[in-house]
Structures are given as structure tokens and as C-alpha cells.
Amino acid sequence: MTSISVTVNGTVRQADVEGRTLLVSLLRETFGLTGTHVGCDTSQCGACVVHVDGRAIKSCTMLAAQADGSTVLTIEGLARDGALHPVQAAFHEHHGLQCGFCTPGMIMAAIDMIERHDAELDEATIRHELEGNICRCTGYHNIVRAIRAAADRMAGLRRAAE
């Protein structure tokens, strides 16, 4: 067992993990953060996307021990003071979900995408960026609309803050 310390959603958490423990298992089974889903066990679906040190990663591809000393943001850490994150709100407003299983990973991937592309986030770029996230319900049209709307909203918030 290895002792690790990870800041998850703003809270420092410690755990003893086996060398083979995946980050997704640490989050779900040890820390009880079940919003991060395990969909395929092969890193194909993107349901397990979280942010590690500000970058979107598939948490089923990272060992928990590799996250030692890192900052991890999960879907549970997005809402602030009861207000949804702009991407969460856009998914709700634009019906970017159906069964909801892929939604946490889609939202976490979308936030990373928006932060990296800013105003240059068009439909083709969104669809390309979503290739690592599978949704079996929506056909992606509403997801793309939600991400585009969230990108616009977040750009407006950035401009207002400047």
C-alpha cells in the first residue's frame, strides 16, 4: 500500500492505495464521489473524465498513486453556492443529456475544451474534441449546442470580469 494525498474539489484527502488502484476507483470507492462514471473499462467512452491539475483526463487511465500531490476536480466540485457551473446550466437548458450516464464526463471534457479554445470553438471543433466521449442516447446535436452556448456564456463572463 502507498499513502497518497490528493486535493479533491478543494479538500485535501489522504488514502492508502494499492499500486494498481485507478484514480476512478479512488474517487468512487474510497472518496464516495460517484458522479465520475465507469463506462467501458477500456478508456474509450469518456464517462470517467475529471480534471487533474487543470487538465481533462480519463480517470480510468491514471493510477491513483500518480495523482499524489495533485489537484483533482470532479463533477461534484463544479457547482458553487447552489449555482450550476455555466456548462452544467447549458446542458440543462439545451437538453444536452438524456439518460445522464455520459453527462459528467461530457461536461468535464467540455469545460476543458472551452478553456483551451475560447472564442474559436465552432461546431466542427466541438465534434472533433468529443470523439473520445461516447453518448448512446442524444445523437450529440444538443450536446454540441450546449457546449457552444456555454462557451459564449463563459466568454461573456470573462469579458465582464476584465
Tab-separated table of N, CA and C in Angstrom:
chain	number	residue	atom	x	y	z
A	1	MET	N	0.844	-1.197	0.000
A	1	MET	CA	0.000	0.000	0.000
A	1	MET	C	0.882	1.252	0.000
A	2	THR	N	0.384	2.245	-0.698
A	2	THR	CA	1.066	3.534	-0.781
A	2	THR	C	0.132	4.594	-0.222
A	3	SER	N	0.664	5.468	0.625
A	3	SER	CA	-0.127	6.578	1.157
A	3	SER	C	-0.026	7.749	0.197
A	4	ILE	N	-1.191	8.294	-0.170
A	4	ILE	CA	-1.209	9.441	-1.073
A	4	ILE	C	-2.056	10.552	-0.481
A	5	SER	N	-1.812	11.754	-0.969
A	5	SER	CA	-2.591	12.930	-0.590
A	5	SER	C	-3.004	13.632	-1.873
A	6	VAL	N	-4.299	13.862	-2.024
A	6	VAL	CA	-4.852	14.470	-3.226
A	6	VAL	C	-5.839	15.553	-2.801
A	7	THR	N	-5.798	16.703	-3.446
A	7	THR	CA	-6.804	17.728	-3.187
A	7	THR	C	-7.938	17.482	-4.175
A	8	VAL	N	-9.090	17.098	-3.642
A	8	VAL	CA	-10.239	16.765	-4.476
A	8	VAL	C	-11.340	17.785	-4.210
A	9	ASN	N	-11.720	18.504	-5.244
A	9	ASN	CA	-12.782	19.514	-5.139
A	9	ASN	C	-12.508	20.493	-3.995
A	10	GLY	N	-11.229	20.834	-3.833
A	10	GLY	CA	-10.847	21.829	-2.837
A	10	GLY	C	-10.543	21.286	-1.458
A	11	THR	N	-10.698	19.993	-1.247
A	11	THR	CA	-10.451	19.385	0.056
A	11	THR	C	-9.296	18.399	-0.040
A	12	VAL	N	-8.312	18.536	0.856
A	12	VAL	CA	-7.191	17.605	0.871
A	12	VAL	C	-7.683	16.279	1.444
A	13	ARG	N	-7.433	15.217	0.699
A	13	ARG	CA	-7.853	13.865	1.106
A	13	ARG	C	-6.634	12.956	1.093
A	14	GLN	N	-6.552	12.071	2.085
A	14	GLN	CA	-5.494	11.079	2.135
A	14	GLN	C	-6.102	9.698	1.968
A	15	ALA	N	-5.302	8.790	1.431
A	15	ALA	CA	-5.756	7.405	1.280
A	15	ALA	C	-4.549	6.497	1.149
A	16	ASP	N	-4.731	5.258	1.540
A	16	ASP	CA	-3.757	4.210	1.289
A	16	ASP	C	-4.279	3.420	0.107
A	17	VAL	N	-3.479	3.318	-0.946
A	17	VAL	CA	-3.929	2.652	-2.163
A	17	VAL	C	-2.948	1.566	-2.581
A	18	GLU	N	-3.480	0.557	-3.203
A	18	GLU	CA	-2.634	-0.448	-3.832
A	18	GLU	C	-2.065	0.153	-5.111
A	19	GLY	N	-0.960	-0.364	-5.569
A	19	GLY	CA	-0.314	0.158	-6.759
A	19	GLY	C	-1.177	0.101	-7.995
A	20	ARG	N	-2.112	-0.825	-8.059
A	20	ARG	CA	-2.949	-0.989	-9.251
A	20	ARG	C	-4.264	-0.217	-9.190
A	21	THR	N	-4.518	0.497	-8.103
A	21	THR	CA	-5.766	1.239	-7.951
A	21	THR	C	-5.828	2.384	-8.949
A	22	LEU	N	-6.907	2.439	-9.688
A	22	LEU	CA	-7.111	3.517	-10.655
A	22	LEU	C	-7.693	4.750	-9.962
A	23	LEU	N	-7.434	5.912	-10.526
A	23	LEU	CA	-7.973	7.153	-9.970
A	23	LEU	C	-9.490	7.095	-9.902
A	24	VAL	N	-10.146	6.568	-10.915
A	24	VAL	CA	-11.608	6.484	-10.898
A	24	VAL	C	-12.089	5.649	-9.707
A	25	SER	N	-11.375	4.598	-9.375
A	25	SER	CA	-11.757	3.756	-8.234
A	25	SER	C	-11.539	4.503	-6.925
A	26	LEU	N	-10.445	5.243	-6.822
A	26	LEU	CA	-10.194	6.048	-5.628
A	26	LEU	C	-11.333	7.038	-5.419
A	27	LEU	N	-11.716	7.727	-6.494
A	27	LEU	CA	-12.769	8.738	-6.384
A	27	LEU	C	-14.102	8.115	-5.994
A	28	ARG	N	-14.477	7.034	-6.661
A	28	ARG	CA	-15.787	6.421	-6.440
A	28	ARG	C	-15.836	5.600	-5.156
A	29	GLU	N	-14.893	4.707	-4.997
A	29	GLU	CA	-14.977	3.718	-3.917
A	29	GLU	C	-14.408	4.203	-2.590
A	30	THR	N	-13.337	4.983	-2.642
A	30	THR	CA	-12.717	5.449	-1.403
A	30	THR	C	-13.318	6.771	-0.943
A	31	PHE	N	-13.497	7.703	-1.888
A	31	PHE	CA	-13.976	9.028	-1.524
A	31	PHE	C	-15.483	9.198	-1.706
A	32	GLY	N	-16.174	8.209	-2.286
A	32	GLY	CA	-17.629	8.260	-2.433
A	32	GLY	C	-18.131	9.270	-3.452
A	33	LEU	N	-17.280	9.670	-4.385
A	33	LEU	CA	-17.670	10.639	-5.413
A	33	LEU	C	-18.109	9.866	-6.650
A	34	THR	N	-19.347	9.464	-6.660
A	34	THR	CA	-19.849	8.560	-7.690
A	34	THR	C	-20.347	9.260	-8.946
A	35	GLY	N	-20.171	10.565	-9.035
A	35	GLY	CA	-20.530	11.280	-10.258
A	35	GLY	C	-19.613	10.926	-11.416
A	36	THR	N	-18.390	10.539	-11.097
A	36	THR	CA	-17.452	10.082	-12.117
A	36	THR	C	-17.809	8.634	-12.419
A	37	HIS	N	-18.182	8.355	-13.657
A	37	HIS	CA	-18.692	7.024	-14.001
A	37	HIS	C	-17.636	6.147	-14.658
A	38	VAL	N	-17.813	4.850	-14.500
A	38	VAL	CA	-17.007	3.852	-15.209
A	38	VAL	C	-17.927	3.279	-16.268
A	39	GLY	N	-17.592	3.537	-17.516
A	39	GLY	CA	-18.483	3.117	-18.585
A	39	GLY	C	-17.999	1.939	-19.392
A	40	CYS	N	-16.699	1.878	-19.645
A	40	CYS	CA	-16.237	0.872	-20.597
A	40	CYS	C	-15.052	0.051	-20.112
A	41	ASP	N	-14.342	0.514	-19.126
A	41	ASP	CA	-13.131	-0.145	-18.629
A	41	ASP	C	-12.013	-0.223	-19.660
A	42	THR	N	-12.130	0.506	-20.761
A	42	THR	CA	-11.091	0.461	-21.797
A	42	THR	C	-10.660	1.849	-22.243
A	43	SER	N	-11.058	2.878	-21.571
A	43	SER	CA	-10.741	4.287	-21.861
A	43	SER	C	-11.305	4.772	-23.190
A	44	GLN	N	-12.373	4.159	-23.663
A	44	GLN	CA	-12.974	4.541	-24.936
A	44	GLN	C	-14.131	5.531	-24.795
A	45	CYS	N	-14.843	5.500	-23.653
A	45	CYS	CA	-16.128	6.200	-23.598
A	45	CYS	C	-16.083	7.614	-23.025
A	46	GLY	N	-15.137	7.929	-22.157
A	46	GLY	CA	-15.044	9.268	-21.592
A	46	GLY	C	-15.967	9.553	-20.429
A	47	ALA	N	-16.709	8.561	-19.938
A	47	ALA	CA	-17.618	8.789	-18.809
A	47	ALA	C	-16.861	9.121	-17.521
A	48	CYS	N	-15.578	8.821	-17.484
A	48	CYS	CA	-14.778	8.993	-16.272
A	48	CYS	C	-13.910	10.247	-16.288
A	49	VAL	N	-14.155	11.177	-17.206
A	49	VAL	CA	-13.297	12.355	-17.321
A	49	VAL	C	-13.404	13.231	-16.075
A	50	VAL	N	-12.241	13.583	-15.538
A	50	VAL	CA	-12.092	14.542	-14.441
A	50	VAL	C	-10.953	15.476	-14.828
A	51	HIS	N	-10.726	16.501	-14.037
A	51	HIS	CA	-9.588	17.386	-14.273
A	51	HIS	C	-8.522	17.090	-13.226
A	52	VAL	N	-7.304	16.879	-13.672
A	52	VAL	CA	-6.160	16.698	-12.790
A	52	VAL	C	-5.190	17.826	-13.090
A	53	ASP	N	-4.945	18.627	-12.065
A	53	ASP	CA	-4.072	19.803	-12.220
A	53	ASP	C	-4.496	20.652	-13.409
A	54	GLY	N	-5.808	20.821	-13.562
A	54	GLY	CA	-6.362	21.712	-14.577
A	54	GLY	C	-6.494	21.129	-15.966
A	55	ARG	N	-6.243	19.841	-16.109
A	55	ARG	CA	-6.308	19.225	-17.432
A	55	ARG	C	-7.253	18.035	-17.415
A	56	ALA	N	-8.109	17.922	-18.424
A	56	ALA	CA	-9.061	16.813	-18.505
A	56	ALA	C	-8.316	15.515	-18.790
A	57	ILE	N	-8.627	14.496	-17.991
A	57	ILE	CA	-8.043	13.175	-18.217
A	57	ILE	C	-9.129	12.127	-17.981
A	58	LYS	N	-8.951	10.979	-18.600
A	58	LYS	CA	-9.831	9.842	-18.327
A	58	LYS	C	-9.283	9.160	-17.085
A	59	SER	N	-10.036	9.224	-16.010
A	59	SER	CA	-9.535	8.737	-14.721
A	59	SER	C	-9.391	7.222	-14.657
A	60	CYS	N	-9.878	6.526	-15.675
A	60	CYS	CA	-9.666	5.077	-15.729
A	60	CYS	C	-8.311	4.746	-16.329
A	61	THR	N	-7.577	5.776	-16.797
A	61	THR	CA	-6.261	5.541	-17.393
A	61	THR	C	-5.127	6.000	-16.492
A	62	MET	N	-5.470	6.505	-15.309
A	62	MET	CA	-4.447	7.028	-14.404
A	62	MET	C	-4.483	6.262	-13.098
A	63	LEU	N	-3.323	5.855	-12.637
A	63	LEU	CA	-3.252	5.210	-11.337
A	63	LEU	C	-3.447	6.248	-10.240
A	64	ALA	N	-4.104	5.859	-9.172
A	64	ALA	CA	-4.342	6.777	-8.057
A	64	ALA	C	-3.021	7.312	-7.510
A	65	ALA	N	-2.001	6.460	-7.437
A	65	ALA	CA	-0.703	6.891	-6.914
A	65	ALA	C	-0.088	7.991	-7.778
A	66	GLN	N	-0.405	8.017	-9.065
A	66	GLN	CA	0.110	9.067	-9.945
A	66	GLN	C	-0.510	10.420	-9.615
A	67	ALA	N	-1.650	10.423	-8.954
A	67	ALA	CA	-2.326	11.672	-8.595
A	67	ALA	C	-1.828	12.239	-7.263
A	68	ASP	N	-0.913	11.544	-6.604
A	68	ASP	CA	-0.387	12.022	-5.328
A	68	ASP	C	0.143	13.446	-5.478
A	69	GLY	N	-0.337	14.351	-4.635
A	69	GLY	CA	0.075	15.744	-4.669
A	69	GLY	C	-0.668	16.596	-5.681
A	70	SER	N	-1.574	16.000	-6.436
A	70	SER	CA	-2.305	16.718	-7.482
A	70	SER	C	-3.605	17.309	-6.964
A	71	THR	N	-4.168	18.178	-7.785
A	71	THR	CA	-5.486	18.741	-7.542
A	71	THR	C	-6.437	18.111	-8.545
A	72	VAL	N	-7.515	17.530	-8.033
A	72	VAL	CA	-8.491	16.845	-8.875
A	72	VAL	C	-9.831	17.557	-8.739
A	73	LEU	N	-10.464	17.816	-9.875
A	73	LEU	CA	-11.803	18.400	-9.894
A	73	LEU	C	-12.736	17.391	-10.543
A	74	THR	N	-13.820	17.064	-9.844
A	74	THR	CA	-14.827	16.148	-10.373
A	74	THR	C	-16.119	16.918	-10.615
A	75	ILE	N	-17.075	16.260	-11.203
A	75	ILE	CA	-18.381	16.877	-11.472
A	75	ILE	C	-19.006	17.427	-10.190
A	76	GLU	N	-18.759	16.767	-9.062
A	76	GLU	CA	-19.331	17.220	-7.785
A	76	GLU	C	-18.757	18.555	-7.332
A	77	GLY	N	-17.586	18.931	-7.849
A	77	GLY	CA	-16.942	20.160	-7.422
A	77	GLY	C	-17.235	21.370	-8.282
A	78	LEU	N	-18.119	21.249	-9.260
A	78	LEU	CA	-18.366	22.360	-10.189
A	78	LEU	C	-19.327	23.418	-9.662
A	79	ALA	N	-20.449	23.002	-9.126
A	79	ALA	CA	-21.457	23.966	-8.663
A	79	ALA	C	-20.904	24.755	-7.482
A	80	ARG	N	-21.232	26.027	-7.428
A	80	ARG	CA	-20.761	26.896	-6.342
A	80	ARG	C	-21.958	27.580	-5.687
A	81	ASP	N	-22.056	27.426	-4.387
A	81	ASP	CA	-23.115	28.079	-3.612
A	81	ASP	C	-24.500	27.815	-4.209
A	82	GLY	N	-24.717	26.588	-4.656
A	82	GLY	CA	-26.014	26.196	-5.196
A	82	GLY	C	-26.252	26.589	-6.640
A	83	ALA	N	-25.291	27.272	-7.252
A	83	ALA	CA	-25.438	27.691	-8.654
A	83	ALA	C	-24.652	26.739	-9.548
A	84	LEU	N	-25.308	26.258	-10.592
A	84	LEU	CA	-24.640	25.375	-11.529
A	84	LEU	C	-23.507	26.097	-12.252
A	85	HIS	N	-22.488	25.340	-12.604
A	85	HIS	CA	-21.427	25.852	-13.469
A	85	HIS	C	-22.084	26.204	-14.812
A	86	PRO	N	-21.589	27.188	-15.553
A	86	PRO	CA	-22.204	27.545	-16.836
A	86	PRO	C	-22.362	26.372	-17.805
A	87	VAL	N	-21.447	25.424	-17.801
A	87	VAL	CA	-21.580	24.271	-18.703
A	87	VAL	C	-22.708	23.364	-18.213
A	88	GLN	N	-22.798	23.155	-16.908
A	88	GLN	CA	-23.916	22.365	-16.375
A	88	GLN	C	-25.245	23.021	-16.723
A	89	ALA	N	-25.336	24.329	-16.542
A	89	ALA	CA	-26.566	25.054	-16.849
A	89	ALA	C	-26.922	24.940	-18.328
A	90	ALA	N	-25.913	25.047	-19.191
A	90	ALA	CA	-26.160	24.959	-20.637
A	90	ALA	C	-26.643	23.564	-21.027
A	91	PHE	N	-26.082	22.521	-20.424
A	91	PHE	CA	-26.552	21.167	-20.707
A	91	PHE	C	-28.018	21.024	-20.305
A	92	HIS	N	-28.397	21.628	-19.193
A	92	HIS	CA	-29.790	21.592	-18.742
A	92	HIS	C	-30.682	22.384	-19.705
A	93	GLU	N	-30.282	23.592	-20.020
A	93	GLU	CA	-31.100	24.480	-20.857
A	93	GLU	C	-31.256	23.979	-22.294
A	94	HIS	N	-30.234	23.319	-22.815
A	94	HIS	CA	-30.245	22.884	-24.215
A	94	HIS	C	-30.488	21.387	-24.356
A	95	HIS	N	-30.933	20.762	-23.280
A	95	HIS	CA	-31.270	19.336	-23.287
A	95	HIS	C	-30.112	18.493	-23.818
A	96	GLY	N	-28.918	18.754	-23.283
A	96	GLY	CA	-27.718	18.057	-23.708
A	96	GLY	C	-27.513	16.728	-23.004
A	97	LEU	N	-28.577	16.166	-22.486
A	97	LEU	CA	-28.474	14.867	-21.826
A	97	LEU	C	-29.793	14.133	-21.968
A	98	GLN	N	-29.719	12.841	-21.880
A	98	GLN	CA	-30.934	12.031	-21.824
A	98	GLN	C	-30.833	11.107	-20.625
A	99	CYS	N	-30.120	9.994	-20.763
A	99	CYS	CA	-30.025	9.092	-19.608
A	99	CYS	C	-29.099	9.660	-18.550
A	100	GLY	N	-28.154	10.506	-18.936
A	100	GLY	CA	-27.263	11.168	-17.993
A	100	GLY	C	-25.984	10.418	-17.675
A	101	PHE	N	-25.832	9.201	-18.166
A	101	PHE	CA	-24.657	8.418	-17.794
A	101	PHE	C	-23.365	9.062	-18.293
A	102	CYS	N	-23.341	9.543	-19.512
A	102	CYS	CA	-22.127	10.144	-20.076
A	102	CYS	C	-21.962	11.595	-19.659
A	103	THR	N	-23.004	12.207	-19.129
A	103	THR	CA	-23.037	13.650	-18.898
A	103	THR	C	-21.897	14.183	-18.033
A	104	PRO	N	-21.564	13.559	-16.894
A	104	PRO	CA	-20.450	14.117	-16.116
A	104	PRO	C	-19.147	14.191	-16.913
A	105	GLY	N	-18.833	13.142	-17.636
A	105	GLY	CA	-17.619	13.150	-18.452
A	105	GLY	C	-17.692	14.152	-19.580
A	106	MET	N	-18.870	14.271	-20.200
A	106	MET	CA	-19.059	15.257	-21.276
A	106	MET	C	-18.854	16.675	-20.736
A	107	ILE	N	-19.426	16.958	-19.587
A	107	ILE	CA	-19.314	18.293	-19.003
A	107	ILE	C	-17.871	18.605	-18.649
A	108	MET	N	-17.175	17.647	-18.037
A	108	MET	CA	-15.783	17.889	-17.666
A	108	MET	C	-14.917	18.072	-18.920
A	109	ALA	N	-15.172	17.281	-19.959
A	109	ALA	CA	-14.438	17.433	-21.223
A	109	ALA	C	-14.764	18.785	-21.859
A	110	ALA	N	-16.028	19.195	-21.795
A	110	ALA	CA	-16.448	20.464	-22.393
A	110	ALA	C	-15.778	21.650	-21.713
A	111	ILE	N	-15.678	21.620	-20.398
A	111	ILE	CA	-15.025	22.725	-19.687
A	111	ILE	C	-13.579	22.849	-20.136
A	112	ASP	N	-12.889	21.735	-20.210
A	112	ASP	CA	-11.500	21.741	-20.661
A	112	ASP	C	-11.413	22.276	-22.092
A	113	MET	N	-12.313	21.826	-22.934
A	113	MET	CA	-12.354	22.240	-24.334
A	113	MET	C	-12.552	23.755	-24.435
A	114	ILE	N	-13.505	24.279	-23.704
A	114	ILE	CA	-13.814	25.708	-23.733
A	114	ILE	C	-12.613	26.513	-23.243
A	115	GLU	N	-11.971	26.048	-22.183
A	115	GLU	CA	-10.825	26.781	-21.645
A	115	GLU	C	-9.643	26.782	-22.612
A	116	ARG	N	-9.488	25.731	-23.392
A	116	ARG	CA	-8.375	25.666	-24.337
A	116	ARG	C	-8.637	26.408	-25.636
A	117	HIS	N	-9.903	26.462	-26.076
A	117	HIS	CA	-10.220	27.039	-27.386
A	117	HIS	C	-10.838	28.428	-27.326
A	118	ASP	N	-11.434	28.770	-26.214
A	118	ASP	CA	-12.041	30.083	-26.015
A	118	ASP	C	-12.999	30.418	-27.163
A	119	ALA	N	-12.823	31.523	-27.829
A	119	ALA	CA	-13.773	32.009	-28.830
A	119	ALA	C	-13.703	31.239	-30.146
A	120	GLU	N	-12.698	30.424	-30.337
A	120	GLU	CA	-12.526	29.711	-31.600
A	120	GLU	C	-13.196	28.333	-31.572
A	121	LEU	N	-14.202	28.184	-30.768
A	121	LEU	CA	-14.849	26.885	-30.580
A	121	LEU	C	-16.099	26.802	-31.456
A	122	ASP	N	-15.916	26.277	-32.665
A	122	ASP	CA	-17.031	26.118	-33.586
A	122	ASP	C	-17.547	24.675	-33.534
A	123	GLU	N	-18.609	24.406	-34.257
A	123	GLU	CA	-19.226	23.082	-34.223
A	123	GLU	C	-18.259	21.976	-34.641
A	124	ALA	N	-17.480	22.201	-35.665
A	124	ALA	CA	-16.539	21.173	-36.133
A	124	ALA	C	-15.500	20.854	-35.054
A	125	THR	N	-15.013	21.888	-34.390
A	125	THR	CA	-14.024	21.672	-33.321
A	125	THR	C	-14.649	20.921	-32.165
A	126	ILE	N	-15.865	21.302	-31.783
A	126	ILE	CA	-16.551	20.610	-30.684
A	126	ILE	C	-16.720	19.137	-31.025
A	127	ARG	N	-17.211	18.849	-32.202
A	127	ARG	CA	-17.427	17.446	-32.595
A	127	ARG	C	-16.112	16.669	-32.626
A	128	HIS	N	-15.059	17.295	-33.102
A	128	HIS	CA	-13.756	16.638	-33.116
A	128	HIS	C	-13.279	16.356	-31.684
A	129	GLU	N	-13.410	17.350	-30.815
A	129	GLU	CA	-12.970	17.210	-29.430
A	129	GLU	C	-13.771	16.150	-28.674
A	130	LEU	N	-15.001	15.924	-29.069
A	130	LEU	CA	-15.854	14.943	-28.379
A	130	LEU	C	-15.640	13.510	-28.861
A	131	GLU	N	-14.714	13.301	-29.781
A	131	GLU	CA	-14.504	11.953	-30.302
A	131	GLU	C	-14.141	10.949	-29.218
A	132	GLY	N	-13.585	11.383	-28.112
A	132	GLY	CA	-13.231	10.487	-27.012
A	132	GLY	C	-14.329	10.301	-25.984
A	133	ASN	N	-15.509	10.854	-26.249
A	133	ASN	CA	-16.649	10.738	-25.338
A	133	ASN	C	-17.828	10.157	-26.103
A	134	ILE	N	-18.357	9.073	-25.604
A	134	ILE	CA	-19.463	8.401	-26.283
A	134	ILE	C	-20.777	8.669	-25.561
A	135	CYS	N	-21.782	9.056	-26.343
A	135	CYS	CA	-23.157	9.169	-25.858
A	135	CYS	C	-23.999	8.250	-26.738
A	136	ARG	N	-24.759	7.390	-26.120
A	136	ARG	CA	-25.572	6.452	-26.888
A	136	ARG	C	-27.012	6.916	-27.026
A	137	CYS	N	-27.343	8.062	-26.436
A	137	CYS	CA	-28.743	8.489	-26.416
A	137	CYS	C	-29.048	9.703	-27.293
A	138	THR	N	-28.189	10.723	-27.269
A	138	THR	CA	-28.606	12.036	-27.769
A	138	THR	C	-28.327	12.312	-29.232
A	139	GLY	N	-27.398	11.644	-29.839
A	139	GLY	CA	-27.011	11.997	-31.196
A	139	GLY	C	-26.119	13.217	-31.253
A	140	TYR	N	-25.731	13.753	-30.122
A	140	TYR	CA	-24.752	14.835	-29.971
A	140	TYR	C	-25.239	16.224	-30.367
A	141	HIS	N	-26.327	16.365	-31.093
A	141	HIS	CA	-26.745	17.694	-31.554
A	141	HIS	C	-26.957	18.657	-30.382
A	142	ASN	N	-27.701	18.221	-29.386
A	142	ASN	CA	-27.959	19.095	-28.239
A	142	ASN	C	-26.722	19.287	-27.369
A	143	ILE	N	-25.861	18.286	-27.328
A	143	ILE	CA	-24.602	18.423	-26.583
A	143	ILE	C	-23.755	19.512	-27.236
A	144	VAL	N	-23.649	19.481	-28.546
A	144	VAL	CA	-22.876	20.492	-29.266
A	144	VAL	C	-23.472	21.873	-29.040
A	145	ARG	N	-24.800	21.985	-29.120
A	145	ARG	CA	-25.456	23.284	-28.872
A	145	ARG	C	-25.191	23.764	-27.455
A	146	ALA	N	-25.234	22.854	-26.490
A	146	ALA	CA	-24.991	23.220	-25.092
A	146	ALA	C	-23.565	23.721	-24.904
A	147	ILE	N	-22.608	23.042	-25.493
A	147	ILE	CA	-21.211	23.456	-25.352
A	147	ILE	C	-20.985	24.800	-26.028
A	148	ARG	N	-21.555	24.996	-27.195
A	148	ARG	CA	-21.421	26.280	-27.891
A	148	ARG	C	-22.015	27.406	-27.040
A	149	ALA	N	-23.206	27.175	-26.471
A	149	ALA	CA	-23.853	28.184	-25.621
A	149	ALA	C	-23.028	28.459	-24.367
A	150	ALA	N	-22.488	27.412	-23.767
A	150	ALA	CA	-21.660	27.588	-22.568
A	150	ALA	C	-20.393	28.360	-22.892
A	151	ALA	N	-19.789	28.071	-24.047
A	151	ALA	CA	-18.583	28.793	-24.449
A	151	ALA	C	-18.878	30.281	-24.598
A	152	ASP	N	-20.012	30.604	-25.208
A	152	ASP	CA	-20.404	32.005	-25.365
A	152	ASP	C	-20.636	32.654	-24.002
A	153	ARG	N	-21.345	31.941	-23.125
A	153	ARG	CA	-21.638	32.473	-21.789
A	153	ARG	C	-20.345	32.696	-21.000
A	154	MET	N	-19.434	31.726	-21.053
A	154	MET	CA	-18.196	31.854	-20.298
A	154	MET	C	-17.313	32.966	-20.862
A	155	ALA	N	-17.319	33.161	-22.171
A	155	ALA	CA	-16.574	34.271	-22.777
A	155	ALA	C	-17.146	35.601	-22.307
A	156	GLY	N	-18.462	35.683	-22.237
A	156	GLY	CA	-19.112	36.901	-21.739
A	156	GLY	C	-18.766	37.173	-20.286
A	157	LEU	N	-18.717	36.133	-19.470
A	157	LEU	CA	-18.347	36.292	-18.067
A	157	LEU	C	-16.903	36.765	-17.931
A	158	ARG	N	-16.008	36.232	-18.769
A	158	ARG	CA	-14.613	36.658	-18.745
A	158	ARG	C	-14.487	38.123	-19.138
A	159	ARG	N	-15.218	38.527	-20.192
A	159	ARG	CA	-15.169	39.926	-20.630
A	159	ARG	C	-15.706	40.853	-19.539
A	160	ALA	N	-16.767	40.442	-18.871
A	160	ALA	CA	-17.355	41.273	-17.816
A	160	ALA	C	-16.423	41.404	-16.618
A	161	ALA	N	-15.622	40.375	-16.374
A	161	ALA	CA	-14.698	40.411	-15.236
A	161	ALA	C	-13.470	41.281	-15.510
A	162	GLU	N	-13.186	41.527	-16.787
A	162	GLU	CA	-11.993	42.303	-17.159
A	162	GLU	C	-12.189	43.777	-17.033
